Tab-separated table of C-alpha atoms and ligand atoms in Angstrom:
chain	number	residue	atom	x	y	z
A	45	MET	CA	11.125	13.718	22.109
A	46	GLU	CA	13.079	12.238	19.323
A	47	LYS	CA	11.260	10.356	16.729
A	48	ILE	CA	12.441	6.838	15.738
A	49	VAL	CA	11.744	5.225	12.297
A	50	ILE	CA	12.611	1.470	12.037
A	51	LEU	CA	12.665	-0.529	8.788
A	52	THR	CA	12.632	-4.228	9.240
A	53	GLY	CA	13.223	-6.956	6.962
A	54	ALA	CA	13.281	-10.899	6.711
A	55	GLY	CA	15.847	-10.934	9.138
A	56	ILE	CA	14.055	-9.973	12.256
A	57	SER	CA	11.348	-13.120	11.667
A	58	ALA	CA	14.190	-15.757	10.571
A	59	GLU	CA	14.553	-16.846	14.332
A	60	SER	CA	10.541	-17.354	14.325
A	61	GLY	CA	10.932	-19.801	11.542
A	62	LEU	CA	9.846	-17.952	8.308
A	63	GLY	CA	12.390	-18.305	5.375
A	64	THR	CA	12.988	-15.995	2.454
A	65	PHE	CA	13.543	-16.880	-1.122
A	66	ARG	CA	16.955	-16.475	-0.353
A	67	ASP	CA	17.073	-19.379	1.981
A	68	GLU	CA	17.764	-23.350	0.699
A	69	GLY	CA	15.217	-25.557	1.323
A	70	GLY	CA	12.340	-23.484	2.068
A	71	LEU	CA	9.029	-22.756	0.254
A	72	TRP	CA	10.503	-20.455	-1.956
A	73	ALA	CA	13.412	-23.226	-3.230
A	74	GLN	CA	10.384	-25.016	-4.671
A	75	HIS	CA	9.372	-22.055	-6.752
A	76	ARG	CA	10.731	-19.414	-9.023
A	77	ILE	CA	10.054	-15.822	-8.129
A	78	GLU	CA	8.772	-15.350	-11.687
A	79	ASP	CA	6.100	-17.762	-11.269
A	80	VAL	CA	4.894	-16.966	-7.530
A	81	ALA	CA	5.856	-13.457	-6.964
A	82	THR	CA	4.970	-11.493	-9.922
A	83	PRO	CA	1.533	-10.179	-11.531
A	84	GLU	CA	2.529	-11.949	-14.580
A	85	GLY	CA	3.168	-15.315	-12.873
A	86	PHE	CA	-0.317	-14.570	-11.309
A	87	ALA	CA	-1.814	-13.860	-14.535
A	88	ARG	CA	-0.471	-17.245	-15.924
A	89	ASP	CA	-1.079	-19.530	-13.050
A	90	PRO	CA	-3.164	-17.945	-10.480
A	91	ALA	CA	-4.138	-21.409	-8.976
A	92	LEU	CA	-0.305	-22.028	-8.206
A	93	VAL	CA	0.076	-18.391	-6.807
A	94	HIS	CA	-2.676	-19.035	-4.487
A	95	ALA	CA	-1.374	-22.355	-3.270
A	96	PHE	CA	1.736	-21.102	-2.705
A	97	TYR	CA	0.418	-17.864	-0.574
A	98	ASN	CA	-1.647	-19.922	1.264
A	99	ALA	CA	1.074	-22.282	2.277
A	100	ARG	CA	3.030	-19.368	3.458
A	101	ARG	CA	-0.242	-17.981	5.525
A	102	VAL	CA	-0.544	-21.316	7.329
A	103	GLN	CA	3.364	-21.155	8.141
A	104	ALA	CA	3.088	-17.474	9.094
A	105	ALA	CA	0.177	-18.444	11.534
A	106	GLN	CA	2.270	-21.084	13.523
A	107	ALA	CA	4.948	-18.581	13.950
A	108	GLN	CA	5.463	-16.987	17.217
A	109	PRO	CA	6.885	-13.290	17.750
A	110	ASN	CA	10.510	-13.494	19.030
A	111	ALA	CA	12.515	-11.692	21.146
A	112	ALA	CA	13.576	-9.034	18.657
A	113	HIS	CA	9.615	-8.245	17.746
A	114	ARG	CA	8.718	-8.018	21.435
A	115	ALA	CA	11.855	-5.630	22.093
A	116	LEU	CA	10.499	-3.107	19.421
A	117	ALA	CA	7.064	-3.269	20.841
A	118	ARG	CA	8.716	-2.259	24.441
A	119	LEU	CA	10.469	0.511	22.736
A	120	GLN	CA	7.327	1.705	21.237
A	121	ARG	CA	5.755	1.840	24.786
A	122	ASP	CA	8.280	3.134	26.546
A	123	TRP	CA	10.322	5.585	24.308
A	124	PRO	CA	8.944	9.084	24.855
A	125	GLY	CA	8.993	10.090	21.241
A	126	GLU	CA	6.936	8.559	18.459
A	127	VAL	CA	8.588	5.192	17.179
A	128	VAL	CA	7.369	4.203	13.619
A	129	ILE	CA	7.928	0.570	12.367
A	130	VAL	CA	8.016	0.125	8.585
A	131	THR	CA	8.416	-3.830	7.335
A	132	GLN	CA	9.095	-5.535	4.429
A	133	ASN	CA	7.815	-8.338	6.112
A	134	VAL	CA	4.193	-9.911	5.129
A	135	ASP	CA	3.698	-11.591	8.208
A	136	GLY	CA	1.895	-10.371	11.357
A	137	LEU	CA	4.750	-10.803	14.076
A	138	HIS	CA	5.367	-7.242	14.785
A	139	GLU	CA	1.666	-6.948	15.777
A	140	ALA	CA	1.401	-10.467	17.698
A	141	GLY	CA	4.497	-9.193	19.553
A	142	GLY	CA	2.601	-6.011	20.448
A	143	ALA	CA	3.679	-3.437	18.058
A	144	SER	CA	0.924	-1.021	16.831
A	145	GLY	CA	0.609	1.146	13.785
A	146	VAL	CA	3.115	-0.951	11.624
A	147	ILE	CA	3.346	0.100	8.098
A	148	HIS	CA	3.453	-3.257	6.043
A	149	MET	CA	5.151	-1.385	2.825
A	150	HIS	CA	5.289	-4.931	1.111
A	151	GLY	CA	1.575	-5.970	2.100
A	152	THR	CA	0.265	-8.522	4.157
A	153	LEU	CA	-0.596	-12.196	3.906
A	154	ALA	CA	-3.370	-11.427	6.298
A	155	GLY	CA	-5.018	-9.273	3.332
A	156	ALA	CA	-7.100	-10.376	0.293
A	157	LEU	CA	-7.005	-7.575	-2.609
A	158	CYS	CA	-9.369	-7.573	-5.742
A	159	ALA	CA	-7.307	-7.187	-8.735
A	160	ALA	CA	-10.021	-5.260	-10.745
A	161	CYS	CA	-11.711	-2.841	-8.167
A	162	GLY	CA	-8.917	-2.536	-5.520
A	163	HIS	CA	-11.391	-3.592	-2.710
A	164	ARG	CA	-9.532	-4.887	0.320
A	165	TRP	CA	-10.668	-7.457	2.977
A	166	PRO	CA	-9.443	-10.129	5.463
A	167	ALA	CA	-7.747	-13.041	3.619
A	168	PRO	CA	-9.616	-16.315	4.279
A	169	ALA	CA	-6.720	-19.230	5.273
A	170	GLU	CA	-7.357	-20.841	2.074
A	171	MET	CA	-7.817	-18.348	-0.974
A	172	ALA	CA	-8.623	-19.601	-4.201
A	173	VAL	CA	-9.147	-18.858	-7.594
A	174	ASP	CA	-12.931	-18.630	-8.022
A	175	GLU	CA	-13.117	-16.568	-4.720
A	176	PRO	CA	-15.428	-13.333	-5.545
A	177	CYS	CA	-14.640	-10.221	-4.390
A	178	PRO	CA	-17.107	-8.752	-1.981
A	179	ALA	CA	-17.488	-5.615	-3.536
A	180	CYS	CA	-17.936	-5.973	-7.063
A	181	ALA	CA	-18.206	-9.857	-7.193
A	182	GLY	CA	-15.580	-10.313	-9.883
A	183	PRO	CA	-13.319	-13.629	-9.834
A	184	THR	CA	-10.576	-11.396	-9.210
A	185	ALA	CA	-9.270	-12.084	-5.544
A	186	ARG	CA	-5.259	-11.835	-5.181
A	187	PRO	CA	-3.483	-11.884	-1.978
A	188	ASP	CA	-2.417	-8.448	-0.800
A	189	ILE	CA	1.280	-8.973	-1.454
A	190	VAL	CA	3.155	-6.479	-3.437
A	191	TRP	CA	4.880	-8.521	-6.166
A	192	PHE	CA	8.077	-7.647	-7.812
A	193	GLY	CA	7.467	-4.668	-10.568
A	194	GLU	CA	4.752	-3.534	-8.215
A	195	VAL	CA	5.026	-0.204	-6.620
A	196	PRO	CA	5.365	-0.669	-2.493
A	197	TYR	CA	2.589	0.562	-0.285
A	198	SER	CA	2.523	3.840	1.686
A	199	MET	CA	5.654	5.442	0.131
A	200	ASP	CA	4.608	9.022	1.030
A	201	GLN	CA	3.692	8.458	4.332
A	202	ILE	CA	7.157	6.479	4.701
A	203	TYR	CA	9.004	9.132	3.186
A	204	GLY	CA	7.031	11.563	5.610
A	205	HIS	CA	8.246	10.091	8.491
A	206	LEU	CA	11.697	9.455	7.144
A	207	ALA	CA	11.985	13.466	7.001
A	208	GLN	CA	10.954	13.708	10.521
A	209	ALA	CA	13.459	11.186	12.013
A	210	ASP	CA	15.827	11.650	14.693
A	211	ILE	CA	17.026	8.018	14.500
A	212	PHE	CA	16.623	5.640	11.862
A	213	ALA	CA	17.471	1.875	12.151
A	214	ALA	CA	17.671	-0.785	9.481
A	215	ILE	CA	17.146	-4.108	10.916
A	216	GLY	CA	17.551	-7.476	9.351
A	217	THR	CA	17.405	-6.120	5.772
A	218	SER	CA	19.508	-6.858	2.718
A	219	GLY	CA	20.318	-3.176	1.957
A	220	GLN	CA	19.914	-4.379	-1.656
A	221	VAL	CA	16.198	-3.843	-2.568
A	222	TYR	CA	15.148	-0.405	-3.371
A	223	PRO	CA	13.231	1.323	-2.616
A	224	ALA	CA	13.964	0.370	0.832
A	225	ALA	CA	17.677	0.376	0.360
A	226	ALA	CA	17.499	4.343	-0.202
A	227	PHE	CA	15.906	5.239	3.322
A	228	VAL	CA	18.989	5.408	4.967
A	229	HIS	CA	19.942	8.205	2.790
A	230	GLU	CA	16.603	10.055	3.254
A	231	ALA	CA	17.003	9.669	7.061
A	232	ILE	CA	20.811	10.969	6.556
A	233	ALA	CA	19.320	13.893	4.711
A	234	ALA	CA	16.774	14.891	7.463
A	235	GLY	CA	19.744	14.865	9.778
A	236	ALA	CA	19.255	11.508	11.759
A	237	ARG	CA	21.433	9.201	13.361
A	238	THR	CA	21.461	5.979	11.773
A	239	VAL	CA	22.034	2.451	12.771
A	240	GLU	CA	22.150	-0.852	11.137
A	241	LEU	CA	21.236	-4.192	13.254
A	242	ASN	CA	21.829	-7.200	10.730
A	243	LEU	CA	23.210	-10.673	11.139
A	244	GLU	CA	26.039	-9.766	8.705
A	245	PRO	CA	27.193	-6.586	7.094
A	246	SER	CA	24.619	-5.500	4.464
A	247	ALA	CA	25.373	-3.953	0.840
A	248	GLY	CA	24.586	-0.522	2.518
A	249	VAL	CA	26.533	-0.833	5.615
A	250	SER	CA	28.741	1.937	5.179
A	251	SER	CA	26.118	4.350	5.080
A	252	PHE	CA	25.373	3.837	8.567
A	253	ASP	CA	26.717	5.523	11.612
A	254	GLU	CA	26.528	2.724	13.819
A	255	THR	CA	26.195	-1.385	13.210
A	256	LEU	CA	25.248	-4.092	15.462
A	257	PHE	CA	26.070	-7.507	13.967
A	258	GLY	CA	24.425	-10.774	15.337
A	259	PRO	CA	21.048	-12.835	15.487
A	260	ALA	CA	18.291	-10.247	15.961
A	261	THR	CA	17.025	-12.081	18.806
A	262	GLN	CA	20.277	-10.860	20.434
A	263	VAL	CA	21.258	-7.426	18.929
A	264	VAL	CA	17.763	-5.735	18.799
A	265	PRO	CA	16.884	-6.395	22.840
A	266	ARG	CA	20.705	-4.864	23.402
A	267	TRP	CA	19.742	-2.053	21.377
A	268	VAL	CA	16.415	-1.197	22.674
A	269	ASP	CA	18.253	-1.431	26.278
A	270	LEU	CA	20.865	1.135	25.279
A	271	LEU	CA	18.111	3.788	23.663
A	272	LEU	CA	15.843	3.143	27.034
A	273	GLY	CA	18.730	3.231	29.450
A	274	GLN	CA	20.213	6.526	27.835
A	275	ARG	CA	17.085	8.600	28.657
B	301	LIG	ZN1	-13.291	-5.920	-6.491
């Protein structure tokens, strides 16, 4: 029973209409990363940061999971071994598409986090600067998002999964952002077969045994069919 570990990035949600900071004209284009996606930016202007994530939360709530999200949920359901999905995405589209146990290494728009005491709770649609933490009552609520310069969540758990992986797939990631860019090397060290599914070759593409290029909604269902067909 082979274990599959899958890392997904912005490329899997792009066809659901959720842009990234690399896209022109999107939400990110109107803001500097330093202002809206760093702890320093939040300390400088929390109202701006909340407004930015409130807008992203609305956008994500309106987005629908696509054929790639649903194909991975099908793989989880039909594969005889374990299928672990690790995502860099802060949207909930894997879960909306039927996946479970998704590890959100960069946090989630659905969550609020107290910067003072570390308490977590479901984010309201609109977060505000003066929103009190339900645990310590401090006015220290922030989006439960891992910002640039912060350590991604669940790294021990992720490395544990990679050490047991028989198959590792990276889907829609740039391959440029560490630590995620190093996951393929961890998987190779564990003896896993590795595959990259991406719109175009990434920076780390030479590390992978196999590559499938094209829109996620096409290549991911095809890859899942292939895996389930070869049993
Ligand atoms: Zn608190």
